[in-house]
CSV table of C-alpha atoms in Angstrom, one decimal:
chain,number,residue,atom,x,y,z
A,22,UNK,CA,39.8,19.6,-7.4
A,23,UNK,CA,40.5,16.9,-9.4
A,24,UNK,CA,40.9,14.0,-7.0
A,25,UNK,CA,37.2,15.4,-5.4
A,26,UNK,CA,35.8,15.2,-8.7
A,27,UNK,CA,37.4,11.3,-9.4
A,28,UNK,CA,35.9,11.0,-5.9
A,29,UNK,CA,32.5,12.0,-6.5
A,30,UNK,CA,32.6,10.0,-9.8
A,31,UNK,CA,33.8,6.6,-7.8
A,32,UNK,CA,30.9,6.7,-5.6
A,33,UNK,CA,28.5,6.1,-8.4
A,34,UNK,CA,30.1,3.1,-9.5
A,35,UNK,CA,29.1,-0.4,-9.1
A,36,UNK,CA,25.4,0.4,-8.8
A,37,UNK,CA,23.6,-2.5,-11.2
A,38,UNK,CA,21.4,-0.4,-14.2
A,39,UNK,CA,18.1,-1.5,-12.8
A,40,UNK,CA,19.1,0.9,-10.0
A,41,UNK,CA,20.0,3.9,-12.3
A,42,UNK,CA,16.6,3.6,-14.0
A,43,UNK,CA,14.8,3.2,-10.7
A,44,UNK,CA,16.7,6.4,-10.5
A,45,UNK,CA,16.1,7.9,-13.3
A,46,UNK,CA,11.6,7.5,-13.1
A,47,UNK,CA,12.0,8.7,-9.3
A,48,UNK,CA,13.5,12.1,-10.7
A,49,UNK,CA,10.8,12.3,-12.7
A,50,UNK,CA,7.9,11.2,-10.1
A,51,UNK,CA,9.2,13.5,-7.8
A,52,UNK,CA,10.1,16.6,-10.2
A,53,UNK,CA,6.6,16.6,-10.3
A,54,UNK,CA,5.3,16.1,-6.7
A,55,UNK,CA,4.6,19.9,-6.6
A,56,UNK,CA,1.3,20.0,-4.4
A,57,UNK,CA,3.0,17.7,-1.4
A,58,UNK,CA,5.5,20.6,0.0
A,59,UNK,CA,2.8,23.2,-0.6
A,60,UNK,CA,-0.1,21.3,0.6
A,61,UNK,CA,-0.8,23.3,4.2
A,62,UNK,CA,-0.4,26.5,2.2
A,63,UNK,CA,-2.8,25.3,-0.3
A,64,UNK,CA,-5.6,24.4,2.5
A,65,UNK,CA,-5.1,27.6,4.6
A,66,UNK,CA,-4.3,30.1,2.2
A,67,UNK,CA,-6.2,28.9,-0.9
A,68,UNK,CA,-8.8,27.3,0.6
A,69,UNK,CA,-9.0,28.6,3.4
A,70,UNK,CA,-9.4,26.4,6.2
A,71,UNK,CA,-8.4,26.9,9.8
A,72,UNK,CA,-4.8,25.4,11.0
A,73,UNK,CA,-7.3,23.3,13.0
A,74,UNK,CA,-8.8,21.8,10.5
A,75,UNK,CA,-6.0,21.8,8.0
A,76,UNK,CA,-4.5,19.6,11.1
A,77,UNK,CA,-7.2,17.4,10.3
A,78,UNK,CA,-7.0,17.0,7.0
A,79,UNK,CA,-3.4,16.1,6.8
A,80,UNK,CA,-4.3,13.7,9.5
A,81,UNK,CA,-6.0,11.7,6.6
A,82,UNK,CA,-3.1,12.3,4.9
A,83,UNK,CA,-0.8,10.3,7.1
A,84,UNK,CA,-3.6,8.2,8.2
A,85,UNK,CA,-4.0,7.0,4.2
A,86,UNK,CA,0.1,6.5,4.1
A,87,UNK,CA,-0.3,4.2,7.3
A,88,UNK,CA,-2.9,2.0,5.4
A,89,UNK,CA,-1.0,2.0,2.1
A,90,UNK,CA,2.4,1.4,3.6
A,91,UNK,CA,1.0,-2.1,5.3
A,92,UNK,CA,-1.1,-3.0,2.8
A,93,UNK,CA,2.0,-2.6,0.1
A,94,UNK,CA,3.9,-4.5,2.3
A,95,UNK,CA,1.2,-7.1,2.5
A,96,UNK,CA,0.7,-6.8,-1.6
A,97,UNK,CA,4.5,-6.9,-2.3
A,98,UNK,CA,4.7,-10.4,0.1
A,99,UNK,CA,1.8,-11.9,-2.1
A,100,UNK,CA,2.3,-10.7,-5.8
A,101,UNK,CA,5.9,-9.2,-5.7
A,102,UNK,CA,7.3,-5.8,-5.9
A,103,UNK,CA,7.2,-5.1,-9.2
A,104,UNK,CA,3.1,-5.2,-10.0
A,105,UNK,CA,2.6,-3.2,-6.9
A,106,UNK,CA,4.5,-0.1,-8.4
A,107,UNK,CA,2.7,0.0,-11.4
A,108,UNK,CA,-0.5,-0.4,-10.4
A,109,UNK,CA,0.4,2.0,-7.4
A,110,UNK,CA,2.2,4.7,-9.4
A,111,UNK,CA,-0.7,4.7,-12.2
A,112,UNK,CA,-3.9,5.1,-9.7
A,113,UNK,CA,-1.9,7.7,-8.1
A,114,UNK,CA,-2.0,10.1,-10.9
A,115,UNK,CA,-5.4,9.9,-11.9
A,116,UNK,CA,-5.9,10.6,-8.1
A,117,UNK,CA,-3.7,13.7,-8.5
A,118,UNK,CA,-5.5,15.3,-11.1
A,119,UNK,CA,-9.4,14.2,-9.9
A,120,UNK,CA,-8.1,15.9,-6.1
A,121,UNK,CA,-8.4,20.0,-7.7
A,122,UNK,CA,-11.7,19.4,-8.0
A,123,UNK,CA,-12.1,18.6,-4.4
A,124,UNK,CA,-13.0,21.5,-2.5
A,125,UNK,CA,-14.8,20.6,0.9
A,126,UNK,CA,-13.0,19.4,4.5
A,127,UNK,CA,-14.9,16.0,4.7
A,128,UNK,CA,-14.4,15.5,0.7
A,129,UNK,CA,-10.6,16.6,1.1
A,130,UNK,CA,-10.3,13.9,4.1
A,131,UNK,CA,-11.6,11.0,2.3
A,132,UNK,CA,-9.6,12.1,-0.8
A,133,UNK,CA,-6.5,12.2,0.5
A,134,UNK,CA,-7.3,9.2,2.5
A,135,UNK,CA,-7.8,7.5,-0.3
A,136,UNK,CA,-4.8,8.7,-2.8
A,137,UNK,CA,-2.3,8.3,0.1
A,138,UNK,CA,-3.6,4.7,0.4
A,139,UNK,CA,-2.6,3.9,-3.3
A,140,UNK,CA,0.0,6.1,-3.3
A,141,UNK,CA,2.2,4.4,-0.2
A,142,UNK,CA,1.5,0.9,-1.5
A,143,UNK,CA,4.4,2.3,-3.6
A,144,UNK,CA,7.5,2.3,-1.0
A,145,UNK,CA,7.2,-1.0,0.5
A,146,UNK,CA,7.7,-1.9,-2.6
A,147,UNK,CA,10.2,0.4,-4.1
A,148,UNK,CA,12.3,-0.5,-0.4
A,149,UNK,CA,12.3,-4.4,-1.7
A,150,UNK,CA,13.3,-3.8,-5.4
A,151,UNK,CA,16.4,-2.1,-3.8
A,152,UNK,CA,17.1,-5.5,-2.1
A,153,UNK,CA,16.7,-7.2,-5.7
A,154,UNK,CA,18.2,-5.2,-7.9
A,155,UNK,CA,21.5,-4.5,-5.8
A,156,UNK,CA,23.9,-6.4,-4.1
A,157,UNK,CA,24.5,-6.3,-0.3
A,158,UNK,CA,27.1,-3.9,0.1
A,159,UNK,CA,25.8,-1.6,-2.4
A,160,UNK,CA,22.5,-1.5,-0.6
A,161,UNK,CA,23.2,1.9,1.5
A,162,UNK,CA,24.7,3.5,-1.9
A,163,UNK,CA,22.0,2.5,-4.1
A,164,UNK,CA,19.0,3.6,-1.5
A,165,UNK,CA,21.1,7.2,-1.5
A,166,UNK,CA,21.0,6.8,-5.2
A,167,UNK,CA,17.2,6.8,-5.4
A,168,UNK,CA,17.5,9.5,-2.7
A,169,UNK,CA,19.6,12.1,-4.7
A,170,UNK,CA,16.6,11.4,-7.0
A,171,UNK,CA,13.9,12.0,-4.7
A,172,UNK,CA,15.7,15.0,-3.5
A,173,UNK,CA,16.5,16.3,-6.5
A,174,UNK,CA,13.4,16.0,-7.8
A,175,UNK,CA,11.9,17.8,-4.8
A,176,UNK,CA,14.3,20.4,-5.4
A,177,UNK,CA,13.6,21.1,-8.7
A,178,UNK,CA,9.5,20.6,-7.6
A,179,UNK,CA,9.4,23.1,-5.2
A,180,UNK,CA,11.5,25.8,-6.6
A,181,UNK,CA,9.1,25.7,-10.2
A,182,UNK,CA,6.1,24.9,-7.5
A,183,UNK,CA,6.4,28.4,-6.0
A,184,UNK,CA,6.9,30.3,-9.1
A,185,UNK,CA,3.8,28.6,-10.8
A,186,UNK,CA,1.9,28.8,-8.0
A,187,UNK,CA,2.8,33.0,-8.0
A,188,UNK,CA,2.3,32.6,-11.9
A,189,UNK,CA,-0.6,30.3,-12.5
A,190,UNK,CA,-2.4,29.4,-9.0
A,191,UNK,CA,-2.1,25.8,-7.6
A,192,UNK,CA,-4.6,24.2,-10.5
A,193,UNK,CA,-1.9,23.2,-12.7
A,194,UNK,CA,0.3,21.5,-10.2
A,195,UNK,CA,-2.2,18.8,-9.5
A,196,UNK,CA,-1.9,17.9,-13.4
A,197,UNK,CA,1.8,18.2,-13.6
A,198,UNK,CA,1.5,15.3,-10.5
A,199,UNK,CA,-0.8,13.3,-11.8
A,200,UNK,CA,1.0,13.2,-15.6
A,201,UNK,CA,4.1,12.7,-13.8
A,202,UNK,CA,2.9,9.8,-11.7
A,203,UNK,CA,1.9,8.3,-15.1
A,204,UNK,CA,5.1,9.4,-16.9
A,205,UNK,CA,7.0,7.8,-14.3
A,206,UNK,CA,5.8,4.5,-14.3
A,207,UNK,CA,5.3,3.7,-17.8
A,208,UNK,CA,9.5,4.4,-18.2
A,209,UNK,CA,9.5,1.9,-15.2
A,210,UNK,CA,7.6,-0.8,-17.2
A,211,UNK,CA,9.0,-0.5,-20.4
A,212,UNK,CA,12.8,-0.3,-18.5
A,213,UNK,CA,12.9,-2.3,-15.8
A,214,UNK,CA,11.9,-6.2,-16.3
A,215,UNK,CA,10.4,-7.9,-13.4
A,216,UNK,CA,12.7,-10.3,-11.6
A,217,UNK,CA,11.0,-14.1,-11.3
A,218,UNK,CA,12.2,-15.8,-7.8
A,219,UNK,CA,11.4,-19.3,-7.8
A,220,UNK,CA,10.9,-19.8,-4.1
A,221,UNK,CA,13.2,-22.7,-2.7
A,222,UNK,CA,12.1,-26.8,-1.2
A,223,UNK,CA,12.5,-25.5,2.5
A,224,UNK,CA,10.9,-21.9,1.7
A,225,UNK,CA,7.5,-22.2,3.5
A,226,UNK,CA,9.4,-23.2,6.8
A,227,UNK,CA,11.9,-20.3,7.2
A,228,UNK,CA,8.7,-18.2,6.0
A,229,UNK,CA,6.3,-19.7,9.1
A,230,UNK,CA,9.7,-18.7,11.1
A,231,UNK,CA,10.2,-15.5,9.9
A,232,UNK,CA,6.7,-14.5,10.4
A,233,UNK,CA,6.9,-15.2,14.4
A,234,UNK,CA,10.2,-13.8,14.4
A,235,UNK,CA,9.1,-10.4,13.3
A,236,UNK,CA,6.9,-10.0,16.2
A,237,UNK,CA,8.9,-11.2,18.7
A,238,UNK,CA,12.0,-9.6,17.5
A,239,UNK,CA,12.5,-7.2,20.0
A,240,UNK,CA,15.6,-4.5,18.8
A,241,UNK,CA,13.5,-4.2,15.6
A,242,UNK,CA,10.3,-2.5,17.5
A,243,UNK,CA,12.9,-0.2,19.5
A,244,UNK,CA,14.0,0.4,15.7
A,245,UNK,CA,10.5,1.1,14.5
A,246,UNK,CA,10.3,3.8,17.5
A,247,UNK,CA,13.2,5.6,16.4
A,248,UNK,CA,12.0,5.5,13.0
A,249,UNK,CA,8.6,7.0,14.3
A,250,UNK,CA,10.5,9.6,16.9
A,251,UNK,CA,12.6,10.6,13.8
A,252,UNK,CA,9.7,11.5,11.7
A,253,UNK,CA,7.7,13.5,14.3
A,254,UNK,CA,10.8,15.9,13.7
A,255,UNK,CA,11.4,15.4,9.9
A,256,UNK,CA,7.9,15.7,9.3
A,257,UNK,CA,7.6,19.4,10.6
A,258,UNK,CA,9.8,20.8,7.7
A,259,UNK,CA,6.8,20.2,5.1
A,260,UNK,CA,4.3,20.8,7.8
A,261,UNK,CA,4.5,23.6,9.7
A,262,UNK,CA,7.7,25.2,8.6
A,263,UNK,CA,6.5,26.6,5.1
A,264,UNK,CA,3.6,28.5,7.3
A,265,UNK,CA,6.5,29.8,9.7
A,266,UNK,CA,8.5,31.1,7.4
A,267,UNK,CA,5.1,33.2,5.7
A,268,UNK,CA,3.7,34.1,9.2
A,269,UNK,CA,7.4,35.0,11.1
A,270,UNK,CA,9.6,36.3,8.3
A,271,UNK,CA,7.0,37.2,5.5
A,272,UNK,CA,8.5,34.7,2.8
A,273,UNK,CA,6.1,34.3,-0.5
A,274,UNK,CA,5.8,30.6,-1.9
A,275,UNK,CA,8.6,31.2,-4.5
A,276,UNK,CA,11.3,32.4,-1.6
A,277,UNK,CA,10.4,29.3,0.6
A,278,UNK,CA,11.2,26.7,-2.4
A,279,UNK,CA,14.4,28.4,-2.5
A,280,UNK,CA,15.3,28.0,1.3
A,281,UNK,CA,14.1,24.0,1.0
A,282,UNK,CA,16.2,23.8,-2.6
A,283,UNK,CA,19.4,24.2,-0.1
A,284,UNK,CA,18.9,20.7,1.8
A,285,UNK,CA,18.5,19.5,-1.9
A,286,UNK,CA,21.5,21.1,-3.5
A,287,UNK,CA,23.3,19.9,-0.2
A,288,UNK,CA,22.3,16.0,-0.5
A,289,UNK,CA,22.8,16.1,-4.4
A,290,UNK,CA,26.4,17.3,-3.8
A,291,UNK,CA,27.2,15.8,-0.7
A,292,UNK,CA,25.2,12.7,-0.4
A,293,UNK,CA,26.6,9.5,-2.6
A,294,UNK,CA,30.4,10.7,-1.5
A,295,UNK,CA,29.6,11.4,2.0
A,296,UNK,CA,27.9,8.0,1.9
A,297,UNK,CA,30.6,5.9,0.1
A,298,UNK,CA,33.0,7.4,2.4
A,299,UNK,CA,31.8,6.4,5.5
A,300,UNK,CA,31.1,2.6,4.2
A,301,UNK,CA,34.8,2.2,4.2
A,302,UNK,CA,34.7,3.1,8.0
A,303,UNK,CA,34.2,-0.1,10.0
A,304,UNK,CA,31.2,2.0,12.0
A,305,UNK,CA,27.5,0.5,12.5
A,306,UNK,CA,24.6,1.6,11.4
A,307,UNK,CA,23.5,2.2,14.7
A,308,UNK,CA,26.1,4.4,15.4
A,309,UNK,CA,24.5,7.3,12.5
A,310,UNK,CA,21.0,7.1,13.6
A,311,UNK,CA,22.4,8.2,17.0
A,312,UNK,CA,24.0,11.0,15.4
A,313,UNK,CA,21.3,11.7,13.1
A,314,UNK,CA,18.8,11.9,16.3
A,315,UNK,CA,21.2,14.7,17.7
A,316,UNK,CA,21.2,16.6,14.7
A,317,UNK,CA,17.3,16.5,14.2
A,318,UNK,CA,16.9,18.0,17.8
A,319,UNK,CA,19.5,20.4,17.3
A,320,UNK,CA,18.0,21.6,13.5
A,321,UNK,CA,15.2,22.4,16.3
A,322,UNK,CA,16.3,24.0,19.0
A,323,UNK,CA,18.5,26.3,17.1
A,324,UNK,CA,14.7,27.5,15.4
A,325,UNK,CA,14.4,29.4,19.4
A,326,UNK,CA,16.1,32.3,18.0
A,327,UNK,CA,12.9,34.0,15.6
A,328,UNK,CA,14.6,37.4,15.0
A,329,UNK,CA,17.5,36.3,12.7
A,330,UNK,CA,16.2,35.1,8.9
A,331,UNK,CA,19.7,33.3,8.8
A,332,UNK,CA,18.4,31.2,11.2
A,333,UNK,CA,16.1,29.5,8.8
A,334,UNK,CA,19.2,28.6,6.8
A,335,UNK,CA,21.6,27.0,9.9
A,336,UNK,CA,18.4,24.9,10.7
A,337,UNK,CA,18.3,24.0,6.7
A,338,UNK,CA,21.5,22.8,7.0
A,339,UNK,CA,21.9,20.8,10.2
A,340,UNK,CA,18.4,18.9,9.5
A,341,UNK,CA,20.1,17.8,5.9
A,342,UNK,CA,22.7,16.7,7.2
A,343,UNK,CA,20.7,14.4,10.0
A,344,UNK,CA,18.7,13.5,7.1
A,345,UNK,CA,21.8,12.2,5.1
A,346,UNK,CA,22.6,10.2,8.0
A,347,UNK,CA,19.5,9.0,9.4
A,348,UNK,CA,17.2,7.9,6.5
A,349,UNK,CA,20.0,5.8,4.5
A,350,UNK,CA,21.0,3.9,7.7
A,351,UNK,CA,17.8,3.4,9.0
A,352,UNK,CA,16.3,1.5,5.6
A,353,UNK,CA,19.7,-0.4,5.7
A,354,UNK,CA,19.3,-1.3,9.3
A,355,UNK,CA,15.9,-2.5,7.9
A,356,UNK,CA,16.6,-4.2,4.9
A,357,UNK,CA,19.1,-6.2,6.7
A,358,UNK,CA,17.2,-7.3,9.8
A,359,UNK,CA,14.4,-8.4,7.0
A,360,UNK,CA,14.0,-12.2,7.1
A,361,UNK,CA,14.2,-14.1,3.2
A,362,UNK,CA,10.3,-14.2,2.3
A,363,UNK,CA,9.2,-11.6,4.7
A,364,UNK,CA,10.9,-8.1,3.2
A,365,UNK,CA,7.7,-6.6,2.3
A,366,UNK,CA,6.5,-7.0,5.8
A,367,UNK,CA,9.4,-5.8,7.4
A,368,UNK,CA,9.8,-2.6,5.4
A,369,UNK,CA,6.2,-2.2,5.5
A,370,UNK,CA,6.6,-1.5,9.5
A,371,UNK,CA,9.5,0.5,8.9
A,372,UNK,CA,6.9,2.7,6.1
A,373,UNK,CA,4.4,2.6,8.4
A,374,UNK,CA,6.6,4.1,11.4
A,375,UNK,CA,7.0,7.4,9.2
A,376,UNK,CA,3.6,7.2,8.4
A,377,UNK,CA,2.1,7.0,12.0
A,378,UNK,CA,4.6,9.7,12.2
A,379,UNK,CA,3.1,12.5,9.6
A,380,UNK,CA,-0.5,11.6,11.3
A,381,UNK,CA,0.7,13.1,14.4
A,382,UNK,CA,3.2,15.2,13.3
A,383,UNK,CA,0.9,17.0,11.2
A,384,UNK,CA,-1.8,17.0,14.2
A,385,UNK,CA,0.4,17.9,16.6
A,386,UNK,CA,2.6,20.3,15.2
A,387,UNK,CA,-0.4,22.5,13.6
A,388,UNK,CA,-2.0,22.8,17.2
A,389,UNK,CA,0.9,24.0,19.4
A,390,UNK,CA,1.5,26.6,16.8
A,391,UNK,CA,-2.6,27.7,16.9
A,392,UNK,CA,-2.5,27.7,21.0
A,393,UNK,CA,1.0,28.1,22.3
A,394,UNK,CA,2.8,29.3,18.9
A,395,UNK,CA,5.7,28.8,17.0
A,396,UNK,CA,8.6,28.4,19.4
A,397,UNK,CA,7.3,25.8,22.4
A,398,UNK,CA,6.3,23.4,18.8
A,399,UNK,CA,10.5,23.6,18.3
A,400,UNK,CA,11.2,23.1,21.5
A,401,UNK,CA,8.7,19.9,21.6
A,402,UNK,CA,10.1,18.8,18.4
A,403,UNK,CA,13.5,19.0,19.5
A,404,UNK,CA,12.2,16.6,22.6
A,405,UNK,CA,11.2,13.6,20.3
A,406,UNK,CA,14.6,13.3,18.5
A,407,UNK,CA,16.2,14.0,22.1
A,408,UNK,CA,14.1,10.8,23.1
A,409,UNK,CA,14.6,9.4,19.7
A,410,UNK,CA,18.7,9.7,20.8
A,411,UNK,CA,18.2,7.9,24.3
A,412,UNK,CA,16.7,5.0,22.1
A,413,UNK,CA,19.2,4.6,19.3
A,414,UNK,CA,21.8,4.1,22.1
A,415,UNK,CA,19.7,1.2,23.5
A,416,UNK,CA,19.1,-0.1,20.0
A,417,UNK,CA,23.0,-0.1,19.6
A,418,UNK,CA,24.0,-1.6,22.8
A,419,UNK,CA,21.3,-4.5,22.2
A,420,UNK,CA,22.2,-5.5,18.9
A,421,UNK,CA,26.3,-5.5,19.8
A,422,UNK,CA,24.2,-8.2,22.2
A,423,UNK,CA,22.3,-9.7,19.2
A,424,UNK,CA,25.9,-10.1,17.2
């Protein structure tokens, strides 16, 4: 028990401070992101609306992140990382709080639109920093750094989420997001310096090169595919699964932040080790996303047996675990095919692939369910990271090519 524990402990070393504050404001940004995971409750049991048209609604919500997630990239290239995450951060909760008053389809669509565009300016940005604030082979640890974070702090969201919402109705989550937002960011400003890069004599010509290169640069769109395949499956755990588990096995809002707080409990245990274990393995980072792509279709197919309520847990479980592989190797496959001058752009696409992603996702997912139900959306769902598979092994025999 002992060694474990020193274990645990030595995969948190080495990280650089910047990184442990980034840390410590995304736990706190994300504590609060209460309304996100509930959101398709909130429109179809609270307000009301039609799957249909809830569809549509989160359409603007990924449709917003697509904007934002270019046009941080595009911000962060221009004025740098660090003014892009305030501003972002500090819009977005005053968005938060103004969006309960918002009660109408087209008013929710524009909204949403709008907050998600602010609001995804954000991890462009926040993907950079990680290249600035950590060296090269800590990248992967310090990016499942800010994940434990993230995760933890949806954990924690969820789980209080449900019982306010039970308790208090979904008002008061829209101002614990919106304080939080601001919260968050003010720790960042008065923690975190920004980092002044004086660009070098010979920068603007590996810039004009790098800027040609990302569009031509073949493995990385087959990359940006898997990213997108990848969240057409992740996507459907805040999407249609909360609904599922109400509609198929009866589960109030407190009991379904519970069954999401065990892929948190799992990466916040698991995570940092697992990861700091396999970076001493002389394995690629091509070689996880293909396993990750398996384990997304399988956290899918397995949902094919309704009748079991265990079910909902083996899913829980497989899905974290393709989530632990997949999203820190895919933003280190990113951040290291990013050319010097050009790492907003490049992680921009890479946003922007998960963003596309939750547009249809969203659309998709919410209208198989309404015409052909529940089971044929798992079986589709399983399809994309089944496609998503055949790809990563393409991606990995090119880029044994590229080396």
């Amino acid at each position: 028990m002992k060694i474990l524990f020193n274990n645990y402990l030595e995969s948190f070393k080495g990280l650089s401070k910047e990184i442990w504050y980034l840390s410590l404001i995304t736990l706190i940004n994300r504590a609060g992101t209460m309304v996100i995971p509930f959101l398709s409750l909130y429109l179809t049991k609270n307000l009301g609306f039609s799957k249909d048209d809830a569809g549509w609604i989160l359409v603007f919500f990924g449709l917003g992140s697509l904007i934002g997630s270019w046009l941080g990239g595009w911000l962060t290239d221009k004025i740098g990382f660090y003014k892009v995450m305030v501003l972002s951060l500090f819009v977005t909760g005053i968005g938060f709080i103004g969006l309960q008053y918002v009660t109408s389809f087209w008013g929710l669509c524009f909204a949403i639109l709008l907050i998600m565009v602010i609001a995804d300016t954000f991890r462009p940005a926040l993907f950079v920093s990680l290249k600035t604030y950590s060296k090269p082979e800590n990248q992967t640890r310090s990016l499942a750094l800010i994940r434990l974070a993230i995760n933890l702090g949806m954990g924690v969201g969820p789980t209080l989420a449900g019982l306010i919402i039970v308790m208090k109705g979904y008002n008061m989550l829209f101002w614990i997001d919106g304080l939080t937002c601001i919260t968050a960011i003010v720790l960042f400003n008065i923690l975190v310096k920004e980092v002044k890069q004086k660009p070098s004599a010979d920068e603007g010509e590996k810039i004009i090169k790098a800027k040609n290169v990302i569009y031509k640069d073949s493995s990385y769109w087959i990359f940006i595919a898997i990213c997108f395949l990848m969240g057409m499956t992740f996507f459907q755990l805040i999407v249609t699964m909360p609904i599922y588990y109400e509609e198929q096995f009866g589960l109030n809002e407190f009991n379904i932040g519970l069954i999401m707080f065990i892929n948190v409990a799992i990466i916040v245990i698991f995570e940092m080790p697992f990861i700091h274990f396999l970076e001493k393995k002389s394995l690629k980072s091509t070689q996880f996303i293909i396993t990750s792509c398996i384990l997304f279709g399988l956290s899918f197919y397995v949902l094919y047996n309704n009748f079991w309520l265990g079910i909902l847990i083996v899913s829980m479980v497989i899905i974290t675990f393709a989530e632990m592989l997949g999203f820190p190797y895919t933003n280190a496959f990113a951040l290291k095919r990013a050319k010097d001058g050009f790492e907003g752009s490049y992680m921009a696409l890479y946003a922007m692939a998960f963003s596309l992603a939750h547009i249809f996702s969203s659309k998709i997912g919410l209208s198989i369910v309404a015409n052909f139900g529940y089971q044929i959306n798992w079986l589709v769902t399983g399809s994309f990271a089944a496609l998503a598979t055949v790809l990563a092994i393409w991606l990995h025999n090119r880029v044994k090519l590229d080396l």
